[in-house]
CSV table of C-alpha atoms and ligand atoms in Angstrom, one decimal:
chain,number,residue,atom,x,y,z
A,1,UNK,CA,-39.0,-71.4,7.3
A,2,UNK,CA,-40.7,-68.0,8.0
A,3,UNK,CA,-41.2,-66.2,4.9
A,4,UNK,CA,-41.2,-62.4,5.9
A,5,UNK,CA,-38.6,-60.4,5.3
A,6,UNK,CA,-37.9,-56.9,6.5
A,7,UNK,CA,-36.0,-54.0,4.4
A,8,UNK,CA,-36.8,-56.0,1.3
A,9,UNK,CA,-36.6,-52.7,-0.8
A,10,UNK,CA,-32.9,-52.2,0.6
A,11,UNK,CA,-32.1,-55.5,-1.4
A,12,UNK,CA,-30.2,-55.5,-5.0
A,13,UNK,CA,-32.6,-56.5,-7.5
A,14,UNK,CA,-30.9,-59.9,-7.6
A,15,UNK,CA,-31.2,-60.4,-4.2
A,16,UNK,CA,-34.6,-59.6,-4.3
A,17,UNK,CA,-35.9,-62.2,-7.3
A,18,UNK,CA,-33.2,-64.6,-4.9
A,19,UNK,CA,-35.4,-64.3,-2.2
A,20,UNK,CA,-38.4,-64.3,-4.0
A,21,UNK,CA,-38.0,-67.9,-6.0
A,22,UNK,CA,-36.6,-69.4,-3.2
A,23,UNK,CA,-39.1,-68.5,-1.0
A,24,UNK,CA,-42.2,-68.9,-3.3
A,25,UNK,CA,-42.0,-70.3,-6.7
A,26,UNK,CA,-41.9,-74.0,-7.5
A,27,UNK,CA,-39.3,-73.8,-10.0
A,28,UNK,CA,-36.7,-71.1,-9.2
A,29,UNK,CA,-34.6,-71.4,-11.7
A,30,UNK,CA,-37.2,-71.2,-14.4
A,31,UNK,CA,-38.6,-68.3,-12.4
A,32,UNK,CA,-35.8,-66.2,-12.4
A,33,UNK,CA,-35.1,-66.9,-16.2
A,34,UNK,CA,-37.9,-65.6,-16.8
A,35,UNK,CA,-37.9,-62.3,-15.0
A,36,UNK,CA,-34.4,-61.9,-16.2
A,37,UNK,CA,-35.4,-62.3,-19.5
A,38,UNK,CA,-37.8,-59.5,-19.4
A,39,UNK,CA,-35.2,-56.6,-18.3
A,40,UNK,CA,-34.4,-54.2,-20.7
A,41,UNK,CA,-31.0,-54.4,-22.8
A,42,UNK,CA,-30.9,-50.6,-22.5
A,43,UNK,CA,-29.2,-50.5,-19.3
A,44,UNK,CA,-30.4,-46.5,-19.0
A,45,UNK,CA,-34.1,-47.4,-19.9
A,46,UNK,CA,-34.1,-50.5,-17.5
A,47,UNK,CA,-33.1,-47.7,-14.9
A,48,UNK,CA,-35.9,-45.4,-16.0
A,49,UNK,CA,-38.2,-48.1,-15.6
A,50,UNK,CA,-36.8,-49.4,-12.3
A,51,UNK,CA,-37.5,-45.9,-10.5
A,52,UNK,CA,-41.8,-46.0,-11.2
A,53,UNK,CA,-41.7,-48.4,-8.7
A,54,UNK,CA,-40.6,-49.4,-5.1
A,55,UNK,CA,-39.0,-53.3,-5.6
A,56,UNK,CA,-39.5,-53.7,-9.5
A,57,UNK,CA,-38.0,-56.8,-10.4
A,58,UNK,CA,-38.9,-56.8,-14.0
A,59,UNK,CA,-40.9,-55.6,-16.4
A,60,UNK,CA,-44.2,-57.0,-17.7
A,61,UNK,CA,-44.7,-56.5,-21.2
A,62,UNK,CA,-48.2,-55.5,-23.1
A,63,UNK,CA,-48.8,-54.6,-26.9
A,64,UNK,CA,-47.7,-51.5,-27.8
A,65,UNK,CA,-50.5,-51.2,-31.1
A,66,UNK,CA,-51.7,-48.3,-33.3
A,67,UNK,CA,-55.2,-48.0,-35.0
A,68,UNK,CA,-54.5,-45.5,-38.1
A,69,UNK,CA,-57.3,-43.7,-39.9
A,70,UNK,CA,-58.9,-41.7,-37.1
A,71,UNK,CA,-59.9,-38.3,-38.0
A,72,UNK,CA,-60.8,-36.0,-35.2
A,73,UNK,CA,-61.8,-32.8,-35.8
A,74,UNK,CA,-60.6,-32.9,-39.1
A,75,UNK,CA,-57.1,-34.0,-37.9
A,76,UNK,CA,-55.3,-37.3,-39.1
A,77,UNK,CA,-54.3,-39.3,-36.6
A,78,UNK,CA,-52.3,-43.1,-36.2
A,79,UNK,CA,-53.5,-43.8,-32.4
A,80,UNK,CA,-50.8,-45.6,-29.9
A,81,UNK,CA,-53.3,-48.2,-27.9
A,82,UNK,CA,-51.5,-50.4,-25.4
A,83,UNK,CA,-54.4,-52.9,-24.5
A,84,UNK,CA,-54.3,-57.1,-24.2
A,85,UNK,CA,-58.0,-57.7,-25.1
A,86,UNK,CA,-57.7,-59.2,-28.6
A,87,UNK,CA,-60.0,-57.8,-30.8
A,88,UNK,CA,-59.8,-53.7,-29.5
A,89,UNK,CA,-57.2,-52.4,-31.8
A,90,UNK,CA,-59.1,-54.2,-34.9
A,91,UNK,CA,-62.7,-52.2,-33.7
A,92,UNK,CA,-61.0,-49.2,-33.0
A,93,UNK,CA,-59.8,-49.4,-36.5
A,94,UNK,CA,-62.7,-50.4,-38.2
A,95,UNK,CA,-65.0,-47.8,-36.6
A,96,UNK,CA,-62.3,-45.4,-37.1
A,97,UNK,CA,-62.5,-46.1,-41.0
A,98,UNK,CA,-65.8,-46.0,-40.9
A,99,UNK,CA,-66.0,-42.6,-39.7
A,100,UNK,CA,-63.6,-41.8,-41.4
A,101,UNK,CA,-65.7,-42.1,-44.8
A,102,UNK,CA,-68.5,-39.8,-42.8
A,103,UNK,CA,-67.0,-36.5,-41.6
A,104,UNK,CA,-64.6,-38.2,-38.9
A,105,UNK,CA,-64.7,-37.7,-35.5
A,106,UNK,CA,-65.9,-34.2,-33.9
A,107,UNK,CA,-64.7,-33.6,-30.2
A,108,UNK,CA,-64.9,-30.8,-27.7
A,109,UNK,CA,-63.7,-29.7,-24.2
A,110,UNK,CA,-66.4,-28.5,-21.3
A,111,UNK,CA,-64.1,-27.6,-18.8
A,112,UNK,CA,-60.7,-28.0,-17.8
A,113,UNK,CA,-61.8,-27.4,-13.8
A,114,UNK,CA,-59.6,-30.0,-11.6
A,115,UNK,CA,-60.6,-30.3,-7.6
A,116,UNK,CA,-59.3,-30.9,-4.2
A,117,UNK,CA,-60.8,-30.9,-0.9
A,118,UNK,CA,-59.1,-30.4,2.7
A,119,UNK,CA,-61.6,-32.5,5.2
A,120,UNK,CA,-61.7,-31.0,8.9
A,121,UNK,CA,-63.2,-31.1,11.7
A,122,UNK,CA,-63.9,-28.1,13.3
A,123,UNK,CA,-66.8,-27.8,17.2
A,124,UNK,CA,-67.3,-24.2,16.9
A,125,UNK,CA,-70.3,-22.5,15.7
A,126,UNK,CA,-71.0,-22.7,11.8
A,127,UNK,CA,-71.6,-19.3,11.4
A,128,UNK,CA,-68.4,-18.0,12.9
A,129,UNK,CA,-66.7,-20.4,10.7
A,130,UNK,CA,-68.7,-18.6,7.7
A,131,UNK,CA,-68.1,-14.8,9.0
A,132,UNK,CA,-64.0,-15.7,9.6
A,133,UNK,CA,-63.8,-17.6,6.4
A,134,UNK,CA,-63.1,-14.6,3.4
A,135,UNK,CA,-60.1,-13.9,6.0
A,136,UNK,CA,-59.6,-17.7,6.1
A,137,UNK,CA,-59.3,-17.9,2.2
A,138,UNK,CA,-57.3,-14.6,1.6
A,139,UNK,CA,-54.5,-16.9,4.1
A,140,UNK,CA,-54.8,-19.5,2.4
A,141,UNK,CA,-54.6,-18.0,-1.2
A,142,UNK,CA,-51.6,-16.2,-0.2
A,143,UNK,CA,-49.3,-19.3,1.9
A,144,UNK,CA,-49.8,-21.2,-1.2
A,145,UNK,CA,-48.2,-18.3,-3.5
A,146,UNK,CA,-44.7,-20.2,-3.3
A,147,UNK,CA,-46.5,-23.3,-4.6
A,148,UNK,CA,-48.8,-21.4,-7.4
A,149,UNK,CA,-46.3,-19.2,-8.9
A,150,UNK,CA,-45.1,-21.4,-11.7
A,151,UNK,CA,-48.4,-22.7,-12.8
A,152,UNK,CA,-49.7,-19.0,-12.8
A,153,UNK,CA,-46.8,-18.3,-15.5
A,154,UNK,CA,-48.1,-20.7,-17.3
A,155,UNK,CA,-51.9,-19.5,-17.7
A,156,UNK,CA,-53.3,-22.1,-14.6
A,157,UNK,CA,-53.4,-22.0,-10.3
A,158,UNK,CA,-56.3,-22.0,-7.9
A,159,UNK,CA,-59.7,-20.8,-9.2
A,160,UNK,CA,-61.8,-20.6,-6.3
A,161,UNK,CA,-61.7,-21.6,-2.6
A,162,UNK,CA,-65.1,-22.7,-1.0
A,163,UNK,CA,-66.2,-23.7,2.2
A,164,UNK,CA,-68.8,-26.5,2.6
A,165,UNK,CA,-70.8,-27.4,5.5
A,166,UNK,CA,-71.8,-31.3,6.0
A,167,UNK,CA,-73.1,-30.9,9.7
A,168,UNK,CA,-76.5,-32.0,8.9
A,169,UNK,CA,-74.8,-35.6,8.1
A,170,UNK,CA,-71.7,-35.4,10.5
A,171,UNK,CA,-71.1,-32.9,13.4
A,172,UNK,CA,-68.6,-30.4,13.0
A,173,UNK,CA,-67.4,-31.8,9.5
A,174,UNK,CA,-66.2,-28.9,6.9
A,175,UNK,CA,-64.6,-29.6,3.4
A,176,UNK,CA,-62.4,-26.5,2.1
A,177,UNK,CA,-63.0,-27.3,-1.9
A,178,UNK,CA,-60.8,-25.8,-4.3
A,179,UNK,CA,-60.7,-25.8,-7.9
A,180,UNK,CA,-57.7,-25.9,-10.2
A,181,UNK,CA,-56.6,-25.3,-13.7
A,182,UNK,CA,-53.3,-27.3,-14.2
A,183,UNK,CA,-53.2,-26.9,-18.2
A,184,UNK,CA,-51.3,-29.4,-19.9
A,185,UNK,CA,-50.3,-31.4,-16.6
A,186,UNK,CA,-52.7,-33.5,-15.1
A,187,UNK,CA,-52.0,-31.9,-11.9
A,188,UNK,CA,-52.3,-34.1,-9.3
A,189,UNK,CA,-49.1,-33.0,-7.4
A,190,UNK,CA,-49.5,-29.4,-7.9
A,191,UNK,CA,-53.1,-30.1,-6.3
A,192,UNK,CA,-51.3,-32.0,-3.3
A,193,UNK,CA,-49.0,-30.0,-2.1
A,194,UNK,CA,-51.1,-27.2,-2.4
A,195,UNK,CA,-54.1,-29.1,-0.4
A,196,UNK,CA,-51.3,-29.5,2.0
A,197,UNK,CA,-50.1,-26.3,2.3
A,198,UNK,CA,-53.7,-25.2,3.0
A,199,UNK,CA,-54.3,-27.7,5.4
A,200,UNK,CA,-51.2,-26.3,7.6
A,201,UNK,CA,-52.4,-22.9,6.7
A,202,UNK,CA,-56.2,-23.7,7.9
A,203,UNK,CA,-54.8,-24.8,11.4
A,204,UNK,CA,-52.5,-22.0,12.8
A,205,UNK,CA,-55.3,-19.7,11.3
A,206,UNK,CA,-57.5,-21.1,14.2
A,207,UNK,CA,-54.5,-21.3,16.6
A,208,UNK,CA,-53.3,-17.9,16.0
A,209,UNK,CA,-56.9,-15.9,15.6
A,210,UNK,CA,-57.4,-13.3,18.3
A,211,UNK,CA,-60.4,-13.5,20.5
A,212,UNK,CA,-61.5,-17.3,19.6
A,213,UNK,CA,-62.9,-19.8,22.3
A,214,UNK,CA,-60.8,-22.3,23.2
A,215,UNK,CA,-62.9,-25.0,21.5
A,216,UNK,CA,-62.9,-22.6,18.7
A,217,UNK,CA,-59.2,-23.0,18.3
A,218,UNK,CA,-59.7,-27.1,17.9
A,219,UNK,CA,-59.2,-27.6,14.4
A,220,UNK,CA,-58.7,-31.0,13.0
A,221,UNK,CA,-57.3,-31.7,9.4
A,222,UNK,CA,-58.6,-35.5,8.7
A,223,UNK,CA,-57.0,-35.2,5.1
A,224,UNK,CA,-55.8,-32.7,2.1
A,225,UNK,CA,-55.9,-34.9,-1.1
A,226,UNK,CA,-57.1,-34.0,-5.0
A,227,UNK,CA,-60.2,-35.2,-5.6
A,228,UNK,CA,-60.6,-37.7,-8.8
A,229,UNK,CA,-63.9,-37.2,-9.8
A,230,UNK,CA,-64.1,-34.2,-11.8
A,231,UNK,CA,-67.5,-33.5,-13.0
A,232,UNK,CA,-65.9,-30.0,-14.7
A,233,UNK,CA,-62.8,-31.6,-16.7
A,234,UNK,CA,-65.3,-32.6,-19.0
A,235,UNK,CA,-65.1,-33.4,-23.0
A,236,UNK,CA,-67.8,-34.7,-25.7
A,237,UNK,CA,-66.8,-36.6,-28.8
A,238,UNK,CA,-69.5,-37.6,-31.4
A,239,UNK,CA,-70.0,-38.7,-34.9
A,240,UNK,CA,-73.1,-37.9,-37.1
A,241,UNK,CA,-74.6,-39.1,-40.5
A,242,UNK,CA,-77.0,-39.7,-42.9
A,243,UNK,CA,-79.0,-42.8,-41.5
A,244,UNK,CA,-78.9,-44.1,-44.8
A,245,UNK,CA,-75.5,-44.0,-45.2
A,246,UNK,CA,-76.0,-47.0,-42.7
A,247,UNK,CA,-77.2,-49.0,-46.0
A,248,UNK,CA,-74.4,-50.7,-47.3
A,249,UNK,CA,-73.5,-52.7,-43.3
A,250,UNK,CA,-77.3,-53.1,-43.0
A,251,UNK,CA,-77.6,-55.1,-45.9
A,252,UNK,CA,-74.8,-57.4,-45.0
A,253,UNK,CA,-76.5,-57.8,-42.4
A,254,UNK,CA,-80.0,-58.7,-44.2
A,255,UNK,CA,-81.6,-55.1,-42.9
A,256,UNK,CA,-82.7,-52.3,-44.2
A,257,UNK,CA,-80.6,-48.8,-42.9
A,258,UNK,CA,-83.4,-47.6,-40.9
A,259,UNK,CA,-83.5,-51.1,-38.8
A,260,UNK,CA,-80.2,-50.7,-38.5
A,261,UNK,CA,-80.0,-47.0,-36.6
A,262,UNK,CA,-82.8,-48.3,-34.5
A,263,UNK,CA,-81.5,-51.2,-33.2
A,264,UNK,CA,-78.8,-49.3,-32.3
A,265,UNK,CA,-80.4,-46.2,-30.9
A,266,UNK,CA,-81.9,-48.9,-28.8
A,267,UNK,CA,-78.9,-50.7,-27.8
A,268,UNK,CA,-77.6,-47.1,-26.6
A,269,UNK,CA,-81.0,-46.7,-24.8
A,270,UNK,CA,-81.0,-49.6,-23.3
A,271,UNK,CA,-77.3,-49.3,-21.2
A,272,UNK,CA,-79.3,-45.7,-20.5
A,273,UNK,CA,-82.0,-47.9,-18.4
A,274,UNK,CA,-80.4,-51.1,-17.0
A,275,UNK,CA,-77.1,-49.9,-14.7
A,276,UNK,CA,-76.2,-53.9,-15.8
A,277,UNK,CA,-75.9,-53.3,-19.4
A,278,UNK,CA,-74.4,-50.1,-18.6
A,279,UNK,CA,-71.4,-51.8,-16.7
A,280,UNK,CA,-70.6,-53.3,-19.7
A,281,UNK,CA,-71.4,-50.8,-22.1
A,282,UNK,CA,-69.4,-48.5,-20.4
A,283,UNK,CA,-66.3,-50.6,-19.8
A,284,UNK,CA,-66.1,-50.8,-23.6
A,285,UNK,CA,-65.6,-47.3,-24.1
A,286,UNK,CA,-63.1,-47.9,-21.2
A,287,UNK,CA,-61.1,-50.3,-23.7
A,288,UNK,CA,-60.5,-47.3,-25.9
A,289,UNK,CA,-60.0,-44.9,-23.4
A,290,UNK,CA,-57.6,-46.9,-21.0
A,291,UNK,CA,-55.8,-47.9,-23.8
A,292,UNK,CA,-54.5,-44.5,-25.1
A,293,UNK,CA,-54.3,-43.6,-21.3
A,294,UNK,CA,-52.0,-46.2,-20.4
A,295,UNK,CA,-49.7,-45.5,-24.0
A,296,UNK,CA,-49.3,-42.0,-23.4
A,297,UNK,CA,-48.7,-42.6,-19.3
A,298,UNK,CA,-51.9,-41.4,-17.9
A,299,UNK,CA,-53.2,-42.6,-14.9
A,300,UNK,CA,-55.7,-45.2,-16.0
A,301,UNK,CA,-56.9,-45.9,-12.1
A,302,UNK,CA,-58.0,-41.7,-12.0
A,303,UNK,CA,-59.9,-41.9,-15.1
A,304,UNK,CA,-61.5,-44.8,-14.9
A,305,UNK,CA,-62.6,-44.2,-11.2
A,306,UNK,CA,-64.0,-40.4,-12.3
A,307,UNK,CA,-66.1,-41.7,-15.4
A,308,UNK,CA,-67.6,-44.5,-13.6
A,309,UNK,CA,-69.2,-41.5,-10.7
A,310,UNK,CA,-69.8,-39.3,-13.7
A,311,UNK,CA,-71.6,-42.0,-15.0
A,312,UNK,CA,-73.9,-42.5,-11.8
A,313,UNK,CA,-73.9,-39.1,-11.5
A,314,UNK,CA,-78.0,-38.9,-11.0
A,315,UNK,CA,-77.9,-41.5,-8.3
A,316,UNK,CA,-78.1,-44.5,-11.4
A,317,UNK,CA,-75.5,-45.7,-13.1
A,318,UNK,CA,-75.8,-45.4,-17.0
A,319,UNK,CA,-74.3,-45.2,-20.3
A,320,UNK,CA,-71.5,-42.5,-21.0
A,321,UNK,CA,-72.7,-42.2,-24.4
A,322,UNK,CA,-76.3,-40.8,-26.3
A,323,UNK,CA,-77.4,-41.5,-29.6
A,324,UNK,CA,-80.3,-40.3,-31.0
A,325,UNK,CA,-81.7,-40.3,-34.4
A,326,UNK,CA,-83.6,-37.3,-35.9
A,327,UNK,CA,-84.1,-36.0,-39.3
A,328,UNK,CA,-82.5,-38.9,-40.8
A,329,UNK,CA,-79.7,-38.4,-39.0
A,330,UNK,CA,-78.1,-40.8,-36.8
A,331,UNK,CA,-75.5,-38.8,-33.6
A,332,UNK,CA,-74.0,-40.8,-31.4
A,333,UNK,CA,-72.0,-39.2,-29.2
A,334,UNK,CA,-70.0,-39.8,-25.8
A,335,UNK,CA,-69.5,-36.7,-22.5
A,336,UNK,CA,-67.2,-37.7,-20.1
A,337,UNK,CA,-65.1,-36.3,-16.8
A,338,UNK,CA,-61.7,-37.2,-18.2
A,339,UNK,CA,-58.4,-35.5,-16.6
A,340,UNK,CA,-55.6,-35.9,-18.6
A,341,UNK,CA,-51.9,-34.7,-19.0
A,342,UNK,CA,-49.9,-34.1,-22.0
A,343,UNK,CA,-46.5,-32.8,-18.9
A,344,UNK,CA,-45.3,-34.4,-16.2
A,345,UNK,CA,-46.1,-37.7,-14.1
A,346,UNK,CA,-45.0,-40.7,-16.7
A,347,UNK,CA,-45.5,-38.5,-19.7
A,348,UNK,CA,-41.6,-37.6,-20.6
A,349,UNK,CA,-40.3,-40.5,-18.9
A,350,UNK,CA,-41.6,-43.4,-20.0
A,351,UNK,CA,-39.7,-44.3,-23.9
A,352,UNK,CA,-43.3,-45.1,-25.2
A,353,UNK,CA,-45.3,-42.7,-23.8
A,354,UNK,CA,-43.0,-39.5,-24.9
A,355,UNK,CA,-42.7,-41.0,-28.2
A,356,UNK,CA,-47.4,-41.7,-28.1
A,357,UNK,CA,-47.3,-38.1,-27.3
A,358,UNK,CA,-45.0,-37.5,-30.6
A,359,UNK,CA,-46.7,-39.9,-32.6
A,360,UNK,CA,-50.0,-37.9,-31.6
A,361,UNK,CA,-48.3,-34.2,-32.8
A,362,UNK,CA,-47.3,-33.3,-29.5
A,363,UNK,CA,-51.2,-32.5,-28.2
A,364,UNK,CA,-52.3,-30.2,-25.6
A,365,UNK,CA,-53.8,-32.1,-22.8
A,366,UNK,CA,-57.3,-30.5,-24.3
A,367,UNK,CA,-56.3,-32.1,-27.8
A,368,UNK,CA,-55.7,-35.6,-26.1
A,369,UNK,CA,-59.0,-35.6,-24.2
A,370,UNK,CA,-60.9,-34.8,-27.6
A,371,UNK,CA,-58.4,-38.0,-28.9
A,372,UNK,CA,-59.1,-40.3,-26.1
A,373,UNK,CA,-62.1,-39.8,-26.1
A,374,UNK,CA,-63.0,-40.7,-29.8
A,375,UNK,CA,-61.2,-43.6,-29.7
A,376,UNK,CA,-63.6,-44.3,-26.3
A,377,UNK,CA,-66.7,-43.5,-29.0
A,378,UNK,CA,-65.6,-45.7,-31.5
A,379,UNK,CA,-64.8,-48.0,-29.5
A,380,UNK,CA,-68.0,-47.8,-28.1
A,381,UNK,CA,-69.4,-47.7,-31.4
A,382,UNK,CA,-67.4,-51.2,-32.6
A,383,UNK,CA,-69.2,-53.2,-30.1
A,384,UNK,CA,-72.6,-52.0,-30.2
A,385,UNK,CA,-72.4,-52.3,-33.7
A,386,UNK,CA,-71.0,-55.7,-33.3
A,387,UNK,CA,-74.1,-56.9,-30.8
A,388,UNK,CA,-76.8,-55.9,-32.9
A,389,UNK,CA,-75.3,-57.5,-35.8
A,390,UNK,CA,-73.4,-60.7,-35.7
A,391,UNK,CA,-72.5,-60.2,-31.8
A,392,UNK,CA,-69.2,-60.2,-30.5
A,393,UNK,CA,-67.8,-63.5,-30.4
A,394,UNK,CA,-67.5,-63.6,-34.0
A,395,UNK,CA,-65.0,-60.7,-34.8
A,396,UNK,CA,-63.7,-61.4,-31.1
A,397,UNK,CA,-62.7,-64.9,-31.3
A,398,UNK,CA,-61.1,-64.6,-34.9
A,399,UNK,CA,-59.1,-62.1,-33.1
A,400,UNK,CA,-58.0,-64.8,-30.1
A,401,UNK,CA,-57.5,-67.4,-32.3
A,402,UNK,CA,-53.8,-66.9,-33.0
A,403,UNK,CA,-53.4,-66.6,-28.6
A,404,UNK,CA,-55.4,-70.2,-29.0
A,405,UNK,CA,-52.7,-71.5,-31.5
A,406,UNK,CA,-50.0,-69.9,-29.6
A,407,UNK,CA,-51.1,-71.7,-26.6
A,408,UNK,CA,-51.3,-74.5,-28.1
A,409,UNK,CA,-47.4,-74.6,-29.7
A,410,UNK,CA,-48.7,-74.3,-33.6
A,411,UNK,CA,-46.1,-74.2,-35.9
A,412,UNK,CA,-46.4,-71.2,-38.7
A,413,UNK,CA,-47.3,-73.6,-41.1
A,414,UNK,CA,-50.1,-74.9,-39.1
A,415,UNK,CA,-50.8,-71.1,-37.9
A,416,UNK,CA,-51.3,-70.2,-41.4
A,417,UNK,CA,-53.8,-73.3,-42.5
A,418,UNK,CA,-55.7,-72.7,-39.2
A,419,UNK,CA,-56.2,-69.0,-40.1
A,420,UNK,CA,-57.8,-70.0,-43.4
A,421,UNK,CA,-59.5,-72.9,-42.1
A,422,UNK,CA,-61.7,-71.0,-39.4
A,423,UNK,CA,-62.2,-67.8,-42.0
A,424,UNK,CA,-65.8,-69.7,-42.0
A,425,UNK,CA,-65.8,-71.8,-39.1
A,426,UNK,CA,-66.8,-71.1,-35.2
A,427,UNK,CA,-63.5,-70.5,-33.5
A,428,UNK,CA,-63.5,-72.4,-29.9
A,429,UNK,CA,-60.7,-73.4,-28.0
A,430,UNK,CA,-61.4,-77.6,-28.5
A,431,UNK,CA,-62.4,-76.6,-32.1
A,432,UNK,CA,-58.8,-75.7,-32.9
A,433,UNK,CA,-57.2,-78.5,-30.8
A,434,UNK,CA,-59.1,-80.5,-32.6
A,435,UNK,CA,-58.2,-79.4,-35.9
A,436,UNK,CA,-54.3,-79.3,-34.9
A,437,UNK,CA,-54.8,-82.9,-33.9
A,438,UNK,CA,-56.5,-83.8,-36.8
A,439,UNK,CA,-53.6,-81.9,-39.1
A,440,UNK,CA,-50.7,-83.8,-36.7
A,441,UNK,CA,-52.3,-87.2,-37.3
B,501,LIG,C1,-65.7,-56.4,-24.4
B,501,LIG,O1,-64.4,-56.1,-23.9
B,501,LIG,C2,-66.5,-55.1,-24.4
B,501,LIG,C3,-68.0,-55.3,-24.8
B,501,LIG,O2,-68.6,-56.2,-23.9
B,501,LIG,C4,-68.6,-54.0,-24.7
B,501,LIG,C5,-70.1,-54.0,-24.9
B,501,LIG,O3,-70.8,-55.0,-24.6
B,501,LIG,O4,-70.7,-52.9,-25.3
B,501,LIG,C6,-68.1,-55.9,-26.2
């Protein structure tokens, strides 16, 4: 039996998880109990939900979670997180505590600049392409007015058109680059259609121009789209103290407060050097940021894919964030290319991001850059501190052990005696089958 299907998206959403278990699941009545059970009871949200998506069938479900206690720029804030990885809401929260003791979090915003690029072909002469383009961009500025009007009302639009020439590593390739300022949106359909309208705009301008060659008139428009690397949307978060503040955890830790700050200047240094350690380094900051991204409906694919160039930036890879210790102070701070959106996209729409936003005091998309990006630092923070200490596995698998005794069916009251038991024992997965078995027996 052939398993393709055309118009699939026309079907009902019954139809659809029909065809689905009966054509690939080995148990389709288990399979569709268990999408069914994951709908919505709100009939209205379920709709909401239903139209992110072409063919959603159900909904898949993560922690909604909040790490309280994070001051940021002298602001209190509870942070929404919506993350699977056990043990990220319990760093964010420790560091943010920690912080919280020294001065909090201090953020700021470099830039708001967004960017989009038209790519074209074009076999004439480069330097009739320069002398026609201030014309060029006075069209282009004005087609788009239609498009701009709104977002100029509301303090944003285009910046700045420019024309770049990449002949000398592809003939007759030209990039119109634009830069945006989309304010509290993230922008990225503004950018489009704009992008678009150039690109239609940037063709009959070499169709209609008087006097052109007919080669001259052979424009072709490869693509209009937004760019997501945005080297000038740009924000720094960092914390600073006393190194000797740092004297109470280092001697839980059997060191002295100086040790301390330079093993972890050196950790920091260290993900600076090796783009291998950096991978990693970076992707935990990415478990903070991603994870108030994804609760207040930002586009986690965008961000991510922007701070991972920013971060090879110089032709390496390395570490988002800096610390560096001078005067007996300790700074450790994080600069990232982060676009973000407090309007539009997902942002009203989704039940959990509108109420994030809420939760979060309603924050300019400038506000909820400095945010995520503490929680990114203290994230950050968390694990680094966690490797030159105890390393991770400890606070981590603590954390997984009640997904361990979940897996493994324990009841509450073994739950509870497992907890206590492994308060000083090496959580492992056989470790607590074993002591389940042992407690059955
Ligand atoms: C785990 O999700 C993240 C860490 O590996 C980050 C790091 O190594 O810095 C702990």
């Amino acid at each position: 039996m052939t398993k393709t299907i055309n118009g699939f998206s026309k079907l009902s959403k019954k139809e659809k998880i029909q065809w689905l278990t009966t054509h690939f699941s080995q148990n389709a009545a288990e399979a569709e109990r268990v999408l069914g059970s994951w709908q919505h009871s709100d009939d209205s949200v379920q709709k909401v939900i239903d139209g992110f998506t072409e063919n959603a069938i159900s909904n898949y479900t993560l922690p909604y979670s909040i790490a309280p206690n994070f001051l940021i720029n002298g602001v209190e804030y509870a942070v929404p997180m919506v993350i699977e990885e056990s043990s990220v809401v319990a760093a964010a929260s420790s560091a943010a505590k920690f912080w919280q003791e020294r001065g909090g979090f201090h953020a700021e915003i470099v830039g708001t600049v967004k960017l989009g690029q038209v790519h074209f072909y074009w076999p004439g002469n480069p330097d009739t392409l320069r002398a026609l383009f201030p014309e060029l961009k006075a069209r282009l500025l004005e087609s788009s007015r239609d498009l701009t009007a709104n977002m100029e009302q509301r303090g944003g639009g285009i910046l700045d058109i420019e024309l770049l020439d990449f002949e000398s590593v592809e003939p007759d390739y030209f990039q119109l680059r634009a830069s945006f300022e989309t304010c509290n949106s993230m922008g990225a359909n503004f950018i489009n259609s704009v992008l678009e309208r150039f690109a239609d705009t940037l063709e009959d301008f070499f169709t209609d121009y008087p006097g052109l060659a007919d080669e001259e008139r052979d424009v072709e428009v490869i693509m209009a789209i937004l760019s997501n690397y945005t080297p000038l949307c740009r924000v720094r978060a960092w914390v600073e103290c006393p190194i000797q503040s740092f004297a109470d955890l280092a001697r839980s830790q059997g060191m002295d407060a100086d040790t301390l700050a330079r093993r972890f200047q050196r950790a920091v240094r260290i993900a600076q050097i090796d783009p291998y350690r950096a991978t990693t380094h970076n992707k935990g900051i990415y478990n903070g940021i991603d994870a108030v991204v994804l609760a207040t409906g930002n586009d986690f694919r965008a961000i991510e894919a922007c701070g991972h160039t920013y971060a090879g930036r110089d032709g390496q890879y390395r570490s988002l964030s800096s610390c560096t210790l001078s005067n007996g102070l300790l700074r450790f701070e994080l600069e990232v290319a982060l676009a973000m959106g407090t309007v539009g996209g997902l942002t009203a729409l989704h039940p959990l991001a509108k109420l994030s936003l809420e939760l979060l005091g309603n924050p300019s998309a400038e506000e909820l850059m400095c945010i995520t990006a503490a929680v990114g630092l203290a994230q950050n923070f968390a694990a680094v501190r966690s490797l030159i200490t105890t390393g991770i596995q400890q606070g981590h698998m603590k954390m997984h052990l009640t997904n361990i005794l979940n897996h493994l069916g324990a009841s509450e009251e073994e739950a509870a005696a497992a907890q206590f038991y492994f308060q000083n024992q090496t959580v492992s997965f056989s470790a607590v089958r074993s002591f389940l078995l042992e407690k059955r027996s």
